[in-house]
């Protein structure tokens, strides 16, 4: 009997490209996933320890096999230690991202980064105020320099106030963290401390290891806020912008450049330079010039600020190349599959790595530095132009089902829209509608794609399920990518899927804001680092109501969680007091203690918790129940 093929994705464009990949004999992540089966049960449950070279040790969770590693570490210690290590790596990735941006802002203030400018002075002043930096009578450059210096000091600050943390964490939460002794000292040492605790023969108390993870998470939310807000200063704070999404945004008659990764420092300058090389592209025969598209979180950065189309989220990155229409995939850091190099070898695509500490084997490397950004970007774009002559028209097949999307819902953009309803007290209309039940609660979708589940399916299913029950949906990262690709960031989606109360609110705000109809069903708040935009909005609501975040009817969901960055984001959302749904069985279930603490115990101390549910309808039900519990607690 023939086996029914597994459904890999619900994205029709992606399905088409997976089929093309088979015809072109090009392997994808789904093929490698199939080849990997069965995956190791010890790894899946977090019970494999490779901390020292006496190991690897593995604990038998069910049978009569070993219950302790060679050193005596048990399941709880091993799982907690593995988790803490992952959280430290996730936080480190955000740290390097934010540090890079802070360095560039500093270089700019010293006149050493000519490609960059302060694009949002208002945001600079706002950030300076929140960091308690004096702005009176000072030039923009002086203020920028102090904002950059204070930010850089926060990485290693041992004395004085941890400025970004105080700007991000609300006072009631901070008091809880202080009482628990989990306040981090700065952004760097908390990660080093976390890692040091996991060395062989160091900390073995699983609770203390988990509390160290909470400490890393508190620092991480501060780092991420820094990354986002300094990016806004340099590149502008996003405002609602119309764009398109899906693999169909590639153009047959253009030189297509896919920008992939995370940090706006690279993609912004490549866009600027590409705009000056359009005529050259046309001379080469590409009648539509250069077409820039985004992939993963770089895609979100570009979509949010410039309305540049988003081609793919994490799992469809290889498929972008498989269209046969991409001249160059330019990458910086995080979530770039090493496989894209080999995929590109089957076509004419050149993969260009750009960061000296994120090189890719087999890729063309062009060092990109803020000080010489324009020259670097020109070399990079030239490689794309050179590749165009090697394109094989017979290999080109671009899907056609483009979706419209409205992106750009930064905290400021949401407040600006609300100001059209109540100029003096913009947060009031949102709170009033939460109180009167038009909006039952808020769910922020974040996180990745994961081959363990059907690509994009859970996002779509859960959003429909929640929106019809009047839950306001926000999205970031590859969740935002999925929802953009399926047309959920349109006014039509509000008409089609929002419950009556939610539709009334989105329509009233949209009309007051002058967009001639409702706000889109899902508000795109940006890349994964931009999750802190949602934290700022939640803090604003909590502060206005005079409550802590753990009282708000606000939840987070990561139905396809994959990366260590997403793990630390989920952790800080929990630590901030929010229920966090995960649609993947996390690699912690080998420890009864860790599992029970993260899904129950933590709620008693911090108010948040993880909810593991792989069925999307059931997951939506559980989040809705959490929302109702919190509404009851608030007496609304
Ligand atoms: S730290 Fe202990 S459990 Fe881990 S590998 Fe070494 S001996 Fe095994
Ligand atoms: S959401 Fe996950 S996969 Fe997507 S870019 Fe962010 S960390 Fe990477």
XYZ file of C-alpha atoms and ligand atoms in Angstrom:
652
model
C 0.000 0.000 0.000
C 1.268 3.458 -0.855
C 2.018 5.650 2.150
C 0.159 8.998 2.219
C 2.813 11.723 2.129
C 3.104 13.774 5.303
C 1.710 17.312 4.998
C 4.765 19.518 5.407
C 3.273 22.962 5.091
C -0.070 24.670 4.595
C 1.597 27.453 2.608
C 0.597 26.737 -1.007
C 3.634 28.546 -2.414
C 5.888 26.522 -0.149
C 4.143 23.289 -1.193
C 4.760 24.164 -4.814
C 8.450 24.820 -4.150
C 8.841 21.598 -2.145
C 7.495 19.784 -5.187
C 9.923 21.706 -7.407
C 12.759 20.795 -5.061
C 11.957 17.121 -5.634
C 11.989 17.622 -9.406
C 15.250 19.591 -9.182
C 16.665 16.898 -6.855
C 17.399 19.458 -4.187
C 17.054 18.470 -0.561
C 15.103 20.564 1.959
C 14.821 20.690 5.743
C 11.813 18.365 5.504
C 13.915 15.715 3.733
C 16.597 16.025 6.391
C 13.928 15.814 9.092
C 12.613 12.579 7.580
C 16.154 11.193 7.387
C 16.656 12.044 11.063
C 13.777 9.804 12.237
C 13.488 8.421 14.804
C 14.998 11.293 16.779
C 16.793 10.385 19.982
C 14.423 10.074 22.942
C 17.138 11.060 25.425
C 17.693 14.340 23.596
C 13.970 14.892 23.154
C 13.423 14.682 26.883
C 16.547 16.661 27.832
C 18.100 13.627 29.516
C 21.385 13.512 27.649
C 24.359 15.201 29.339
C 27.537 16.139 27.473
C 28.796 18.634 30.053
C 32.058 16.715 30.575
C 34.042 14.117 28.644
C 33.271 11.329 31.065
C 29.954 11.446 29.268
C 27.848 11.498 27.303
C 25.597 10.233 30.059
C 21.938 9.549 29.617
C 19.207 8.873 32.098
C 16.634 6.183 31.500
C 13.327 7.853 32.411
C 11.115 4.764 32.330
C 13.050 1.492 32.379
C 15.688 -0.002 34.648
C 18.608 1.847 33.056
C 20.812 4.430 34.780
C 19.094 7.074 36.911
C 22.305 9.044 37.450
C 25.178 10.209 35.269
C 28.732 9.059 36.027
C 29.254 12.066 38.331
C 25.930 11.390 40.059
C 23.896 14.138 38.377
C 20.264 13.052 38.238
C 17.532 13.792 35.693
C 16.489 17.048 37.377
C 20.027 18.444 37.467
C 20.791 17.383 33.896
C 17.593 18.833 32.445
C 17.844 22.102 34.414
C 21.502 22.467 33.446
C 20.799 21.836 29.756
C 17.979 24.353 29.823
C 20.088 27.018 31.529
C 22.795 26.537 28.896
C 20.262 27.029 26.102
C 18.855 30.144 27.743
C 22.351 31.606 28.034
C 22.974 30.997 24.329
C 19.669 32.592 23.379
C 20.430 35.633 25.522
C 23.955 35.857 24.082
C 22.563 36.096 20.568
C 20.387 39.046 21.609
C 23.306 40.570 23.473
C 25.561 40.543 20.426
C 22.752 41.987 18.301
C 22.130 44.892 20.704
C 25.829 45.499 21.338
C 26.487 45.788 17.612
C 23.788 48.428 17.283
C 24.945 50.344 20.379
C 28.522 50.358 19.009
C 27.270 51.726 15.711
C 25.318 54.488 17.441
C 28.468 55.361 19.357
C 30.583 55.299 16.166
C 28.021 57.552 14.519
C 28.282 60.053 17.355
C 32.064 60.029 16.828
C 31.640 60.606 13.095
C 32.985 57.157 12.320
C 29.932 55.566 10.715
C 29.122 57.764 7.718
C 26.481 55.421 6.292
C 24.241 55.874 9.320
C 22.201 58.782 10.676
C 19.808 59.541 13.502
C 16.567 58.983 11.613
C 14.257 59.414 14.604
C 15.281 62.266 16.888
C 12.001 62.063 18.752
C 12.744 58.451 19.661
C 16.254 59.394 20.723
C 14.861 61.974 23.151
C 12.269 59.512 24.411
C 14.921 56.822 25.024
C 17.238 59.368 26.676
C 14.443 60.378 29.028
C 13.708 56.769 29.982
C 17.421 56.161 30.568
C 17.473 59.296 32.763
C 19.893 61.126 30.494
C 19.815 64.894 30.590
C 18.828 66.352 27.200
C 18.438 70.018 28.119
C 20.565 72.318 25.945
C 22.507 69.430 24.395
C 22.949 68.602 20.721
C 21.417 65.477 19.180
C 24.905 64.050 18.667
C 25.831 64.580 22.324
C 22.634 62.900 23.458
C 23.163 60.013 21.024
C 26.677 59.552 22.358
C 25.482 59.358 25.931
C 22.623 56.989 25.041
C 25.168 54.735 23.303
C 27.665 54.992 26.190
C 25.082 54.249 28.870
C 23.866 51.290 26.796
C 27.377 49.912 26.369
C 28.050 50.379 30.089
C 24.962 48.286 30.883
C 26.685 45.254 29.393
C 29.319 45.273 32.116
C 27.936 47.629 34.769
C 28.984 46.745 38.301
C 28.110 50.033 39.988
C 25.164 52.354 39.748
C 21.829 51.921 38.107
C 21.178 49.216 35.484
C 19.541 51.735 33.180
C 17.911 49.596 30.502
C 16.496 47.210 33.057
C 14.893 50.059 34.968
C 13.512 51.475 31.744
C 11.910 48.167 30.778
C 10.755 46.358 33.929
C 7.770 47.860 35.716
C 8.217 48.697 39.424
C 5.842 46.044 40.801
C 7.640 43.311 38.861
C 11.012 44.656 39.886
C 10.034 44.454 43.546
C 9.155 40.754 43.035
C 12.494 40.045 41.385
C 14.349 41.791 44.195
C 12.458 39.801 46.811
C 13.434 36.573 45.023
C 17.066 37.680 44.653
C 17.008 37.239 40.878
C 17.853 40.753 39.726
C 20.743 40.644 37.241
C 23.679 42.986 37.721
C 24.331 43.633 34.037
C 23.828 42.071 30.634
C 27.096 40.186 30.194
C 27.981 38.743 33.590
C 24.557 37.194 34.065
C 25.197 34.952 31.061
C 28.735 34.085 32.175
C 27.405 33.335 35.655
C 24.689 31.125 34.193
C 27.187 29.151 32.141
C 29.660 28.849 35.029
C 26.976 27.268 37.187
C 26.589 24.467 34.639
C 30.238 23.358 34.689
C 30.811 19.808 35.874
C 30.698 19.685 39.640
C 29.219 23.165 40.043
C 25.559 23.834 40.758
C 23.361 20.736 40.990
C 20.269 22.193 42.685
C 17.663 22.230 39.881
C 15.611 25.027 41.443
C 18.618 27.287 41.754
C 19.588 26.497 38.169
C 16.102 27.490 37.013
C 16.219 30.707 39.035
C 19.540 31.471 37.331
C 17.652 31.039 34.049
C 15.034 33.520 35.279
C 17.832 35.990 36.028
C 19.249 35.589 32.521
C 15.749 36.114 31.161
C 15.285 39.395 33.057
C 18.542 40.682 31.583
C 17.506 39.456 28.145
C 14.303 41.478 28.001
C 16.420 44.558 28.764
C 18.935 43.688 26.023
C 16.214 43.121 23.475
C 14.572 46.437 24.291
C 17.932 48.097 23.747
C 18.321 46.392 20.351
C 14.890 47.492 19.189
C 14.899 51.030 20.507
C 18.390 51.907 19.306
C 17.446 50.501 15.884
C 14.443 52.822 15.839
C 16.741 55.761 16.577
C 19.015 54.811 13.681
C 16.470 53.648 11.122
C 13.151 55.146 12.168
C 10.309 53.898 14.349
C 7.954 51.751 12.246
C 4.612 53.140 11.171
C 1.831 51.225 9.389
C 2.922 50.381 5.857
C 1.289 48.378 3.114
C 3.307 45.528 1.655
C 3.060 42.014 0.277
C 4.187 38.623 1.465
C 4.949 35.118 0.271
C 7.442 33.581 -2.171
C 5.451 35.208 -4.931
C 7.034 38.578 -4.092
C 10.059 37.509 -6.155
C 10.007 38.956 -9.687
C 10.911 37.200 -12.912
C 12.150 40.408 -14.556
C 14.176 41.739 -11.648
C 17.473 40.983 -9.985
C 16.180 39.466 -6.757
C 18.141 39.950 -3.574
C 16.969 38.085 -0.468
C 18.108 39.666 2.800
C 18.140 37.098 5.567
C 19.051 37.144 9.228
C 18.341 39.672 11.916
C 20.285 42.859 12.316
C 19.050 45.992 10.521
C 22.590 47.404 10.388
C 23.272 45.370 7.250
C 19.947 45.257 5.446
C 19.234 48.971 5.743
C 22.457 49.912 3.982
C 22.097 47.212 1.328
C 18.661 48.675 0.522
C 20.083 52.198 0.290
C 22.920 51.094 -1.983
C 20.730 48.833 -4.134
C 18.468 51.813 -4.852
C 21.461 53.602 -6.414
C 22.314 50.566 -8.598
C 18.897 50.053 -10.152
C 19.842 51.521 -13.533
C 22.785 49.188 -13.732
C 20.455 46.262 -13.110
C 18.179 47.446 -15.906
C 21.156 47.759 -18.238
C 21.869 44.108 -17.539
C 18.397 43.253 -18.839
C 16.411 43.127 -15.599
C 13.593 45.437 -16.698
C 12.255 45.775 -13.140
C 15.650 46.639 -11.665
C 16.599 45.289 -8.254
C 13.914 43.635 -6.151
C 14.780 43.331 -2.465
C 12.825 40.818 -0.413
C 13.136 39.820 3.220
C 13.514 36.449 4.905
C 13.013 35.632 8.617
C 13.477 38.553 10.981
C 15.436 40.712 8.564
C 12.259 40.410 6.533
C 10.267 41.738 9.471
C 12.699 44.614 10.030
C 12.369 45.644 6.380
C 8.637 45.113 6.239
C 8.082 47.143 9.406
C 10.141 50.151 8.399
C 9.942 50.240 4.605
C 7.106 47.995 3.479
C 9.624 45.747 1.700
C 7.947 42.435 0.817
C 8.540 39.391 2.973
C 9.355 36.261 0.976
C 9.723 33.616 3.646
C 9.843 32.746 7.285
C 12.342 30.322 8.815
C 11.245 27.053 7.206
C 10.720 28.483 3.747
C 14.180 30.096 3.520
C 15.605 27.347 1.268
C 12.491 27.508 -0.907
C 13.290 31.133 -1.737
C 16.390 29.894 -3.574
C 14.538 26.926 -5.083
C 12.369 29.363 -7.096
C 15.500 29.698 -9.245
C 14.956 33.457 -9.314
C 17.190 34.668 -6.488
C 20.503 36.179 -7.524
C 21.862 36.655 -4.012
C 20.955 35.660 -0.507
C 22.727 38.062 1.821
C 22.928 36.918 5.415
C 24.130 38.290 8.718
C 23.330 36.229 11.785
C 20.918 33.795 13.491
C 18.449 31.326 11.997
C 20.286 30.972 8.697
C 20.367 27.292 7.762
C 23.862 26.187 6.765
C 22.015 24.247 4.049
C 21.286 27.362 1.992
C 24.822 27.258 0.597
C 24.302 23.799 -0.865
C 20.818 24.704 -2.067
C 22.302 27.702 -3.856
C 24.887 25.462 -5.549
C 22.027 23.937 -7.543
C 21.106 27.308 -8.991
C 22.920 30.526 -9.881
C 22.374 32.089 -6.446
C 25.337 33.470 -4.547
C 25.102 33.234 -0.751
C 27.014 36.085 0.860
C 27.913 36.015 4.531
C 28.803 39.384 5.967
C 29.798 39.153 9.628
C 33.315 38.065 10.539
C 31.951 36.151 13.505
C 29.152 34.469 11.526
C 30.882 32.992 8.481
C 29.278 30.131 6.557
C 31.260 27.295 5.075
C 31.080 27.493 1.292
C 29.545 30.972 1.149
C 31.189 34.040 -0.352
C 32.265 36.221 2.535
C 32.335 39.997 2.350
C 33.198 41.641 5.662
C 30.638 44.218 6.605
C 31.591 46.901 9.133
C 29.599 49.982 10.120
C 32.630 52.191 9.404
C 32.795 51.047 5.753
C 29.190 50.001 5.297
C 28.562 51.659 1.936
C 31.633 50.189 0.238
C 30.801 46.763 1.693
C 27.180 46.958 0.561
C 28.216 48.015 -2.941
C 30.471 44.957 -3.292
C 27.654 42.751 -2.044
C 25.041 44.136 -4.451
C 27.539 43.898 -7.320
C 27.829 40.143 -6.688
C 24.057 39.889 -7.108
C 24.248 41.809 -10.376
C 27.034 39.509 -11.599
C 24.959 36.438 -10.766
C 22.049 37.562 -12.951
C 23.808 36.556 -16.181
C 24.087 33.012 -14.809
C 20.348 32.659 -14.154
C 18.818 29.669 -15.986
C 15.292 30.688 -17.127
C 14.338 27.021 -17.308
C 14.857 26.696 -13.591
C 12.711 29.710 -12.679
C 9.298 29.052 -11.210
C 7.852 31.754 -8.957
C 4.591 31.045 -7.121
C 1.805 33.497 -7.810
C -0.424 33.769 -4.759
C 0.760 37.066 -3.285
C -0.878 38.250 -0.082
C -1.248 41.855 0.971
C -0.088 42.763 4.465
C -0.018 45.873 6.615
C 3.042 45.946 8.824
C 4.601 48.569 11.066
C 2.661 48.392 14.342
C 5.325 49.590 16.725
C 4.289 50.629 20.222
C 4.372 54.234 19.001
C 2.234 53.451 15.950
C -0.405 51.745 18.109
C -0.425 54.668 20.551
C -0.676 57.115 17.637
C -3.711 55.240 16.267
C -5.314 55.232 19.727
C -4.594 58.947 20.053
C -7.000 59.522 17.189
C -9.688 58.156 19.487
C -8.536 59.828 22.717
C -5.845 62.445 22.274
C -5.173 63.045 25.959
C -5.279 59.478 27.202
C -4.614 57.141 24.257
C -4.362 53.949 26.274
C -7.875 54.524 27.671
C -9.842 53.302 24.609
C -7.867 50.066 24.674
C -8.417 49.576 28.406
C -12.107 50.530 28.164
C -12.644 47.917 25.481
C -10.827 45.275 27.490
C -12.963 46.144 30.509
C -16.259 46.154 28.559
C -15.343 42.823 26.944
C -15.206 43.954 23.320
C -11.628 42.787 23.603
C -11.472 39.731 25.857
C -7.717 39.694 25.988
C -4.524 39.834 23.978
C -2.366 37.022 22.587
C 1.095 37.734 21.234
C 2.271 35.109 18.753
C 6.025 34.810 18.497
C 8.674 32.298 17.696
C 9.780 30.167 14.880
C 8.943 27.337 12.529
C 9.690 23.769 13.459
C 9.771 20.672 11.234
C 8.064 18.748 14.054
C 4.740 20.318 13.091
C 3.034 21.325 9.853
C 4.639 24.595 8.775
C 2.453 27.636 9.609
C -0.673 25.568 10.376
C -0.881 26.237 14.115
C -0.534 30.006 13.686
C -3.417 30.137 11.250
C -5.666 27.801 13.212
C -5.075 29.460 16.581
C -5.480 32.983 15.203
C -8.864 32.162 13.671
C -9.947 30.480 16.882
C -8.900 33.364 19.140
C -10.001 36.239 16.907
C -13.561 34.922 16.683
C -13.622 34.994 20.503
C -12.620 38.672 20.450
C -8.979 38.196 21.371
C -6.659 40.846 19.941
C -3.743 39.169 18.140
C -0.237 40.622 17.946
C 2.654 38.908 16.179
C 6.420 39.031 15.819
C 9.197 36.979 14.250
C 8.374 33.992 12.067
C 4.879 33.947 13.571
C 4.371 37.349 11.964
C 5.814 35.926 8.742
C 3.283 33.089 8.763
C 0.333 35.376 9.464
C 1.432 37.888 6.810
C 1.750 35.120 4.206
C -1.823 34.013 4.900
C -3.412 37.448 4.596
C -4.142 37.870 8.319
C -2.546 41.315 8.369
C -5.258 42.834 6.216
C -8.482 44.705 6.820
C -10.307 41.922 4.978
C -9.102 39.419 7.591
C -10.721 41.566 10.286
C -13.991 41.446 8.334
C -13.671 37.700 7.847
C -12.411 36.433 11.199
C -12.864 38.947 14.048
C -15.650 38.458 16.557
C -18.201 41.275 16.735
C -16.594 43.060 19.697
C -13.091 42.926 18.283
C -14.334 44.036 14.863
C -16.088 47.032 16.418
C -12.899 48.144 18.175
C -10.548 47.570 15.221
C -12.985 49.403 12.952
C -13.404 52.368 15.315
C -9.641 52.775 15.730
C -8.910 52.222 12.024
C -11.501 54.770 10.962
C -10.343 57.334 13.522
C -6.790 56.784 12.273
C -7.985 57.545 8.746
C -7.227 54.200 7.088
C -10.776 53.907 5.762
C -11.689 50.702 7.519
C -10.598 48.469 10.373
C -7.097 47.855 11.581
C -5.766 44.527 10.314
C -6.760 41.438 12.267
C -3.165 40.797 13.348
C -0.872 43.658 14.281
C 2.709 42.982 13.190
C 5.006 44.305 15.926
C 8.211 43.284 14.153
C 11.107 40.875 14.400
C 11.702 38.530 17.343
C 13.892 41.130 19.070
C 10.897 43.487 18.822
C 8.811 41.469 21.268
C 9.713 44.155 23.761
C 7.447 46.555 21.856
C 4.575 44.439 23.179
C 6.082 44.501 26.693
C 6.018 48.293 26.612
C 2.356 48.257 25.616
C 1.515 45.725 28.345
C 3.417 47.768 30.945
C 1.487 50.852 29.901
C -1.832 49.058 30.416
C -0.709 47.560 33.743
C 0.662 50.869 35.051
C -2.538 52.688 34.096
C -4.616 50.085 35.904
C -2.199 50.084 38.849
C -1.659 46.318 38.609
C 1.246 44.023 37.828
C 1.572 42.209 34.498
C 0.433 38.934 36.037
C -3.069 40.380 36.368
C -3.524 41.282 32.710
C -5.559 39.097 30.305
C -2.498 38.826 28.097
C -0.868 35.572 26.923
C 1.988 34.599 24.642
C 2.067 31.706 22.204
C 4.947 30.069 20.360
C 3.266 27.175 18.551
C 6.378 26.295 16.525
C 9.090 27.203 19.022
C 12.534 26.146 17.872
C 15.507 28.445 18.577
C 17.306 29.126 21.835
C 16.436 32.797 21.335
C 12.767 31.897 21.297
C 13.310 29.782 24.427
C 14.711 32.758 26.344
C 11.914 35.005 25.053
C 9.311 32.517 26.247
C 11.127 32.352 29.567
C 11.136 36.095 30.128
C 7.478 36.340 29.192
C 6.773 33.730 31.890
C 9.013 35.484 34.371
C 7.197 38.751 33.616
C 3.995 37.028 34.736
C 2.372 35.837 31.504
C 1.082 32.391 30.475
C 3.190 31.161 27.560
C 1.918 28.458 25.254
C 4.369 26.155 23.470
C 3.104 23.949 20.654
C 6.156 21.681 20.715
C 6.949 19.234 23.503
C 9.949 20.974 25.127
C 13.187 19.136 25.817
C 12.615 19.224 29.571
C 10.050 16.517 30.148
C 12.650 14.023 31.372
C 12.701 15.921 34.656
C 9.519 15.740 36.745
C 10.805 18.623 38.866
C 11.642 20.997 35.986
C 8.420 20.146 34.161
C 6.268 20.727 37.190
C 8.067 23.933 38.177
C 7.818 25.514 34.725
C 4.201 24.531 34.151
C 2.899 25.067 37.713
C 5.331 26.060 40.449
C 6.540 29.195 38.762
C 2.963 30.510 38.663
C 2.877 30.696 42.461
C 6.037 32.795 42.591
C 5.943 34.869 39.419
C 2.418 34.572 38.019
C 3.392 33.211 34.608
C 3.797 29.615 33.460
C 4.374 27.459 30.408
C 1.429 25.679 28.837
C 2.403 22.791 26.580
C -0.280 21.866 24.058
C 0.400 20.494 20.593
C -3.205 20.655 19.383
C -3.874 24.203 18.137
C -7.603 24.253 18.894
C -7.010 22.940 22.385
C -4.168 25.468 22.775
C -6.517 28.316 21.828
C -9.042 26.976 24.356
C -6.402 26.917 27.072
C -5.242 30.457 26.363
C -8.822 31.663 26.339
C -9.338 30.003 29.721
C -6.245 31.794 31.075
C -7.626 35.070 29.748
C -10.949 34.453 31.486
C -9.202 33.574 34.774
C -7.361 36.867 34.656
C -10.473 38.825 33.774
C -12.155 37.314 36.816
C -9.176 38.201 38.984
C -9.415 41.794 37.742
C -13.163 41.755 38.423
C -14.110 42.481 34.806
S 28.707 16.126 33.979
Fe 28.167 14.175 34.952
S 26.298 13.554 33.905
Fe 27.265 15.125 32.627
S 28.552 14.030 31.166
Fe 29.873 14.526 32.900
S 29.701 12.737 34.227
Fe 28.015 12.588 32.792
S 11.173 33.610 15.165
Fe 12.586 31.926 15.569
S 13.176 31.136 13.541
Fe 12.192 33.085 13.225
S 13.856 34.456 13.068
Fe 13.139 34.532 15.212
S 14.322 33.015 16.331
Fe 14.632 32.669 14.122
